[in-house]
mmCIF file of C-alpha atoms in Angstrom:
data_model
loop_
_atom_site.group_PDB
_atom_site.id
_atom_site.type_symbol
_atom_site.label_atom_id
_atom_site.label_comp_id
_atom_site.label_asym_id
_atom_site.label_seq_id
_atom_site.Cartn_x
_atom_site.Cartn_y
_atom_site.Cartn_z
ATOM 1 C CA MET X 23 7.326 10.225 -0.187
ATOM 2 C CA ARG X 24 3.468 10.295 0.377
ATOM 3 C CA ILE X 25 0.329 12.849 0.248
ATOM 4 C CA ARG X 26 -2.833 12.454 2.377
ATOM 5 C CA LEU X 27 -6.064 13.227 0.635
ATOM 6 C CA THR X 28 -8.831 14.414 2.588
ATOM 7 C CA PHE X 29 -12.570 14.105 0.553
ATOM 8 C CA ASN X 30 -15.804 15.218 1.608
ATOM 9 C CA THR X 31 -18.912 14.157 0.041
ATOM 10 C CA ASP X 32 -22.750 15.364 -0.513
ATOM 11 C CA GLY X 33 -23.796 12.568 1.285
ATOM 12 C CA ASN X 34 -22.391 9.156 2.994
ATOM 13 C CA LEU X 35 -19.991 7.426 0.560
ATOM 14 C CA ILE X 36 -21.565 3.814 -0.058
ATOM 15 C CA ILE X 37 -18.966 1.621 -2.059
ATOM 16 C CA PRO X 38 -18.608 -2.167 -2.190
ATOM 17 C CA VAL X 39 -16.621 -3.718 0.460
ATOM 18 C CA GLN X 40 -13.943 -4.791 -2.014
ATOM 19 C CA TYR X 41 -13.114 -1.356 -3.363
ATOM 20 C CA ASN X 42 -9.233 -1.659 -3.781
ATOM 21 C CA TYR X 43 -9.866 -2.023 -7.684
ATOM 22 C CA LEU X 44 -12.231 1.365 -7.348
ATOM 23 C CA ILE X 45 -9.256 3.260 -5.913
ATOM 24 C CA GLN X 46 -6.565 2.184 -8.152
ATOM 25 C CA SER X 47 -8.719 3.191 -10.895
ATOM 26 C CA MET X 48 -9.357 6.932 -9.452
ATOM 27 C CA ILE X 49 -5.731 7.112 -9.122
ATOM 28 C CA TYR X 50 -5.184 6.328 -12.849
ATOM 29 C CA ARG X 51 -7.781 8.531 -13.865
ATOM 30 C CA ASN X 52 -5.818 11.547 -12.223
ATOM 31 C CA ILE X 53 -2.655 11.246 -13.578
ATOM 32 C CA SER X 54 -1.660 12.031 -17.219
ATOM 33 C CA PRO X 55 -2.756 9.542 -19.831
ATOM 34 C CA GLY X 56 0.902 8.969 -20.764
ATOM 35 C CA LEU X 57 1.911 8.116 -17.086
ATOM 36 C CA ALA X 58 -1.062 6.047 -16.376
ATOM 37 C CA ASP X 59 -0.661 3.847 -19.555
ATOM 38 C CA PHE X 60 2.905 3.200 -18.803
ATOM 39 C CA LEU X 61 2.337 2.052 -15.475
ATOM 40 C CA HIS X 62 -0.698 0.027 -16.124
ATOM 41 C CA ASP X 63 0.785 -1.507 -19.293
ATOM 42 C CA HIS X 64 4.348 -1.838 -18.671
ATOM 43 C CA GLY X 65 5.557 -0.444 -15.131
ATOM 44 C CA TYR X 66 9.255 -0.844 -14.196
ATOM 45 C CA ILE X 67 10.358 -4.111 -14.808
ATOM 46 C CA ILE X 68 13.426 -6.169 -13.364
ATOM 47 C CA ASN X 69 14.120 -9.934 -13.956
ATOM 48 C CA GLY X 70 10.877 -9.972 -15.907
ATOM 49 C CA ARG X 71 8.567 -8.600 -13.008
ATOM 50 C CA GLN X 72 6.896 -5.336 -13.013
ATOM 51 C CA PHE X 73 6.813 -3.135 -10.287
ATOM 52 C CA LYS X 74 4.621 0.472 -10.153
ATOM 53 C CA LEU X 75 6.459 1.877 -7.189
ATOM 54 C CA PHE X 76 3.352 3.123 -5.330
ATOM 55 C CA THR X 77 1.079 2.008 -2.835
ATOM 56 C CA PHE X 78 -2.164 3.302 -1.195
ATOM 57 C CA SER X 79 -4.113 2.842 2.085
ATOM 58 C CA ARG X 80 -7.425 1.685 2.842
ATOM 59 C CA LEU X 81 -9.937 4.431 2.982
ATOM 60 C CA GLU X 82 -9.984 6.114 6.561
ATOM 61 C CA GLY X 83 -12.921 7.391 8.290
ATOM 62 C CA ARG X 84 -16.005 6.394 10.085
ATOM 63 C CA PHE X 85 -17.920 3.779 8.555
ATOM 64 C CA ILE X 86 -20.546 0.920 8.953
ATOM 65 C CA MET X 87 -20.494 -2.634 7.368
ATOM 66 C CA ARG X 88 -24.111 -3.023 5.761
ATOM 67 C CA LYS X 89 -25.572 -6.212 5.372
ATOM 68 C CA ASP X 90 -25.614 -5.743 1.242
ATOM 69 C CA LYS X 91 -21.603 -6.129 1.102
ATOM 70 C CA LYS X 92 -21.157 -2.514 1.016
ATOM 71 C CA ILE X 93 -19.296 -0.114 3.393
ATOM 72 C CA GLU X 94 -20.790 3.157 4.191
ATOM 73 C CA PHE X 95 -18.540 5.818 5.191
ATOM 74 C CA THR X 96 -19.318 9.408 6.675
ATOM 75 C CA SER X 97 -17.291 12.669 5.827
ATOM 76 C CA PRO X 98 -14.556 12.819 5.846
ATOM 77 C CA VAL X 99 -12.930 10.319 4.366
ATOM 78 C CA GLN X 100 -8.925 10.114 3.745
ATOM 79 C CA LEU X 101 -6.530 8.272 1.572
ATOM 80 C CA THR X 102 -2.740 7.793 1.996
ATOM 81 C CA VAL X 103 -0.845 7.393 -1.268
ATOM 82 C CA ALA X 104 3.104 6.556 -1.266
ATOM 83 C CA SER X 105 5.566 6.494 -3.963
ATOM 84 C CA ALA X 106 9.144 6.625 -4.605
ATOM 85 C CA VAL X 107 8.321 8.582 -7.874
ATOM 86 C CA GLU X 108 8.028 12.209 -7.317
ATOM 87 C CA LYS X 109 6.119 12.777 -10.696
ATOM 88 C CA PHE X 110 3.704 10.197 -9.971
ATOM 89 C CA LEU X 111 2.550 12.010 -6.811
ATOM 90 C CA ARG X 112 2.872 15.484 -8.135
ATOM 91 C CA GLU X 113 0.503 14.466 -11.103
ATOM 92 C CA LEU X 114 -1.939 12.817 -8.706
ATOM 93 C CA ALA X 115 -2.280 15.535 -6.348
ATOM 94 C CA GLU X 116 -2.292 18.279 -9.455
ATOM 95 C CA GLY X 117 -5.058 15.935 -11.261
ATOM 96 C CA MET X 118 -7.079 15.669 -8.277
ATOM 97 C CA LEU X 119 -7.201 19.571 -7.604
ATOM 98 C CA ARG X 120 -8.050 20.350 -11.009
ATOM 99 C CA ASN X 121 -10.992 17.919 -11.414
ATOM 100 C CA ASP X 122 -14.142 18.998 -10.925
ATOM 101 C CA ASN X 123 -15.792 15.768 -11.479
ATOM 102 C CA LEU X 124 -13.855 13.761 -8.628
ATOM 103 C CA ASN X 125 -15.779 10.115 -8.043
ATOM 104 C CA ILE X 126 -15.622 7.109 -6.972
ATOM 105 C CA ASN X 127 -18.168 4.194 -8.057
ATOM 106 C CA GLY X 128 -20.246 7.074 -9.739
ATOM 107 C CA GLN X 129 -20.230 8.861 -6.215
ATOM 108 C CA ARG X 130 -19.081 12.527 -6.284
ATOM 109 C CA LEU X 131 -15.880 13.298 -4.188
ATOM 110 C CA ILE X 132 -14.868 16.689 -3.042
ATOM 111 C CA LEU X 133 -11.125 17.147 -2.383
ATOM 112 C CA GLU X 134 -10.869 19.369 0.831
ATOM 113 C CA SER X 135 -7.183 19.051 1.264
ATOM 114 C CA VAL X 136 -3.592 17.505 0.101
ATOM 115 C CA GLY X 137 -1.199 16.648 2.819
ATOM 116 C CA VAL X 138 2.150 16.509 1.763
ATOM 117 C CA SER X 139 4.691 14.805 3.860
ATOM 118 C CA GLN X 140 8.502 15.684 4.435
ATOM 119 C CA PRO X 141 10.374 13.046 2.636
ATOM 120 C CA LEU X 142 12.170 10.696 4.983
ATOM 121 C CA GLU X 143 16.089 9.953 4.378
ATOM 122 C CA ASP X 144 17.748 6.608 5.086
ATOM 123 C CA GLU X 145 19.391 8.288 7.903
ATOM 124 C CA ASP X 146 16.132 9.227 9.473
ATOM 125 C CA PHE X 147 15.495 5.717 10.627
ATOM 126 C CA GLY X 148 16.712 3.993 13.746
ATOM 127 C CA GLU X 149 17.885 0.315 13.864
ATOM 128 C CA GLU X 150 14.284 -0.373 14.327
ATOM 129 C CA ILE X 151 11.094 1.087 13.662
ATOM 130 C CA THR X 152 7.486 0.444 14.949
ATOM 131 C CA ILE X 153 4.749 0.440 12.048
ATOM 132 C CA LYS X 154 0.883 0.203 11.905
ATOM 133 C CA MET X 155 -0.548 -1.295 8.467
ATOM 134 C CA LEU X 156 -2.630 1.207 6.582
ATOM 135 C CA SER X 157 -3.352 -1.656 4.030
ATOM 136 C CA PRO X 158 -2.730 -5.408 4.517
ATOM 137 C CA MET X 159 0.869 -6.709 3.934
ATOM 138 C CA VAL X 160 1.183 -9.812 1.528
ATOM 139 C CA ALA X 161 3.881 -12.160 1.060
ATOM 140 C CA TYR X 162 3.359 -15.078 -1.435
ATOM 141 C CA ASN X 163 5.030 -17.759 -3.756
ATOM 142 C CA THR X 164 3.631 -19.321 -6.848
ATOM 143 C CA VAL X 165 4.870 -22.586 -7.705
ATOM 144 C CA GLU X 166 3.625 -25.222 -10.466
ATOM 145 C CA ARG X 167 2.357 -28.516 -9.372
ATOM 146 C CA ASP X 168 0.114 -31.082 -11.370
ATOM 147 C CA ASN X 169 0.250 -28.445 -14.375
ATOM 148 C CA ARG X 170 -1.162 -25.828 -12.343
ATOM 149 C CA SER X 171 0.087 -22.769 -10.810
ATOM 150 C CA ARG X 172 -0.780 -22.542 -7.066
ATOM 151 C CA THR X 173 -0.103 -19.563 -4.909
ATOM 152 C CA TYR X 174 0.578 -19.750 -1.400
ATOM 153 C CA TYR X 175 0.203 -16.732 1.228
ATOM 154 C CA PHE X 176 2.419 -16.811 4.118
ATOM 155 C CA SER X 177 1.780 -15.036 7.511
ATOM 156 C CA PRO X 178 4.166 -13.021 9.421
ATOM 157 C CA TRP X 179 4.950 -15.764 11.515
ATOM 158 C CA ASP X 180 6.133 -18.174 8.593
ATOM 159 C CA GLU X 181 9.828 -18.602 8.538
ATOM 160 C CA TRP X 182 10.019 -17.324 4.871
ATOM 161 C CA PHE X 183 7.906 -14.272 5.023
ATOM 162 C CA SER X 184 10.523 -11.654 6.195
ATOM 163 C CA GLU X 185 12.764 -13.268 3.415
ATOM 164 C CA LEU X 186 10.240 -12.492 0.795
ATOM 165 C CA ILE X 187 9.649 -9.122 1.954
ATOM 166 C CA ARG X 188 13.353 -8.339 1.858
ATOM 167 C CA SER X 189 13.575 -9.859 -1.514
ATOM 168 C CA ASN X 190 11.046 -7.780 -2.778
ATOM 169 C CA LEU X 191 12.190 -4.529 -1.224
ATOM 170 C CA GLU X 192 15.964 -5.340 -3.195
ATOM 171 C CA LYS X 193 14.113 -5.327 -6.402
ATOM 172 C CA LYS X 194 12.383 -2.152 -5.519
ATOM 173 C CA TYR X 195 15.554 -0.568 -4.160
ATOM 174 C CA LYS X 196 17.622 -1.491 -7.466
ATOM 175 C CA LEU X 197 14.997 0.046 -9.635
ATOM 176 C CA VAL X 198 15.180 3.545 -7.598
ATOM 177 C CA THR X 199 18.536 3.741 -7.240
ATOM 178 C CA GLY X 200 20.677 1.308 -9.432
ATOM 179 C CA GLY X 201 22.341 -0.186 -6.767
ATOM 180 C CA THR X 202 21.980 -3.272 -4.345
ATOM 181 C CA THR X 203 22.352 -3.071 -0.447
ATOM 182 C CA GLY X 204 22.627 -6.560 0.496
ATOM 183 C CA GLY X 205 21.234 -5.876 3.709
ATOM 184 C CA ASP X 206 18.377 -7.820 5.511
ATOM 185 C CA ILE X 207 15.335 -7.139 7.309
ATOM 186 C CA GLN X 208 13.006 -8.682 9.596
ATOM 187 C CA ILE X 209 9.020 -8.155 10.238
ATOM 188 C CA ILE X 210 8.313 -8.763 13.775
ATOM 189 C CA PRO X 211 4.560 -9.082 14.768
ATOM 190 C CA ILE X 212 3.873 -7.416 18.169
ATOM 191 C CA GLY X 213 1.871 -9.557 20.106
ATOM 192 C CA PRO X 214 0.383 -13.239 19.534
ATOM 193 C CA ARG X 215 -1.040 -14.607 16.364
ATOM 194 C CA ASP X 216 -4.681 -13.023 15.836
ATOM 195 C CA GLU X 217 -6.553 -14.204 12.769
ATOM 196 C CA LYS X 218 -8.760 -10.822 13.074
ATOM 197 C CA TYR X 219 -5.674 -9.205 11.463
ATOM 198 C CA CYS X 220 -5.785 -11.491 8.484
ATOM 199 C CA LYS X 221 -7.743 -9.837 5.475
ATOM 200 C CA VAL X 222 -8.995 -12.061 2.737
ATOM 201 C CA LEU X 223 -9.762 -9.656 -0.534
ATOM 202 C CA ASP X 224 -11.220 -9.791 -3.922
ATOM 203 C CA TYR X 225 -9.246 -7.955 -6.276
ATOM 204 C CA LYS X 226 -10.912 -8.512 -9.873
ATOM 205 C CA LYS X 227 -11.888 -11.684 -8.787
ATOM 206 C CA THR X 228 -8.321 -13.026 -7.719
ATOM 207 C CA VAL X 229 -8.310 -13.853 -4.155
ATOM 208 C CA VAL X 230 -5.638 -11.981 -2.139
ATOM 209 C CA LYS X 231 -4.662 -12.910 1.431
ATOM 210 C CA GLY X 232 -2.838 -10.178 3.566
ATOM 211 C CA TRP X 233 -2.138 -8.857 7.190
ATOM 212 C CA LEU X 234 -2.789 -5.900 9.382
ATOM 213 C CA GLY X 235 -1.611 -5.203 12.683
ATOM 214 C CA ILE X 236 1.235 -3.687 14.532
ATOM 215 C CA TYR X 237 4.961 -4.673 13.847
ATOM 216 C CA LYS X 238 8.398 -4.225 14.580
ATOM 217 C CA VAL X 239 10.860 -3.719 11.656
ATOM 218 C CA ARG X 240 14.490 -4.014 11.944
ATOM 219 C CA GLY X 241 17.474 -4.092 9.218
ATOM 220 C CA ASP X 242 18.630 -2.168 6.725
ATOM 221 C CA LYS X 243 17.756 1.527 6.843
ATOM 222 C CA ARG X 244 17.863 1.828 3.010
ATOM 223 C CA LEU X 245 15.596 -1.351 2.757
ATOM 224 C CA MET X 246 12.994 0.592 5.559
ATOM 225 C CA LYS X 247 13.018 3.772 3.443
ATOM 226 C CA ILE X 248 12.142 1.960 0.182
ATOM 227 C CA ALA X 249 9.461 0.040 2.027
ATOM 228 C CA TYR X 250 8.090 3.331 3.291
ATOM 229 C CA ASP X 251 8.135 4.993 -0.322
ATOM 230 C CA THR X 252 6.659 1.901 -1.754
ATOM 231 C CA GLY X 253 5.156 -0.251 0.498
ATOM 232 C CA LEU X 254 5.757 -3.757 2.075
ATOM 233 C CA GLY X 255 5.593 -6.884 0.275
ATOM 234 C CA SER X 256 3.811 -7.256 -2.987
ATOM 235 C CA LYS X 257 0.694 -6.241 -5.010
ATOM 236 C CA ASN X 258 1.343 -2.624 -3.469
ATOM 237 C CA PRO X 259 -0.226 -0.772 -6.526
ATOM 238 C CA GLN X 260 -3.269 -3.012 -5.883
ATOM 239 C CA GLY X 261 -3.769 -1.038 -2.306
ATOM 240 C CA PHE X 262 -1.475 -3.628 -0.214
ATOM 241 C CA GLY X 263 1.284 -2.854 1.892
ATOM 242 C CA CYS X 264 1.006 0.802 2.918
ATOM 243 C CA PHE X 265 1.872 1.683 6.450
ATOM 244 C CA GLU X 266 2.364 4.418 9.037
ATOM 245 C CA ILE X 267 5.371 4.785 11.164
ATOM 246 C CA ILE X 268 4.553 5.286 14.959
ATOM 247 C CA GLY X 269 8.052 4.794 16.493
ATOM 248 C CA GLY X 270 11.623 4.744 15.859
ATOM 249 C CA ILE X 271 12.227 7.765 13.601
ATOM 250 C CA LYS X 272 15.291 10.048 14.680
ATOM 251 C CA ASN X 273 14.636 13.513 15.732
ATOM 252 C CA TRP X 274 11.084 12.773 15.517
ATOM 253 C CA PRO X 275 8.628 14.622 18.172
ATOM 254 C CA GLY X 276 6.148 11.838 18.162
ATOM 255 C CA ARG X 277 3.860 12.937 15.289
ATOM 256 C CA ARG X 278 3.674 10.248 12.516
ATOM 257 C CA PRO X 279 4.533 11.193 8.727
ATOM 258 C CA VAL X 280 1.478 11.715 6.967
#
């Protein structure tokens, strides 16, 4: 399930180019303290790994890149937030609607509307869907070498990319449903490799490398559904792995889900 938030501002919205943490902080400020503390400090744990089971897009709207490492948006600005936990989305929407002091980086936001999508079920997905990334998709592995941890980020053209995505989705599926799928999933880039879709971001002084672009996704419908609700790949609650479906949904008139 997902919601789409539309904001206006008193003037143009000027924020740092690396704004993922600002969005995440705004989300936590507008849910109940109990849920915020749970997600921030604990989350849902499986095999020693924490999952928050939500993701969000980049801000969408007209913008210019400034020379001072800031980005300037012109109203309106939109944000998509997806989660497998209905309570989280309900609290977020209600919290923002009640908040007369919505702001990001100290700049006031005016919530104009909250669009709630119709939830998709497993059977709504075809054997293949076409997606467009709304925030970069991340797949990585951390290994110990020379007494140091080294993180390797993979591209969608790498052999292990789809397997890392599948493994991540299987864990989320077990957390949400209590079961396993034993299914497979393939992430297939559309078009030749283009480095312009590779985004290197700084999240709280940690470098994260992810990929935008358009992809075919083939495989188990249950994994597709959990990806739609929680994001593709890793670091979803930091603003990675959110996507929109642009083809492949059954009985779908062509309008993308919110």
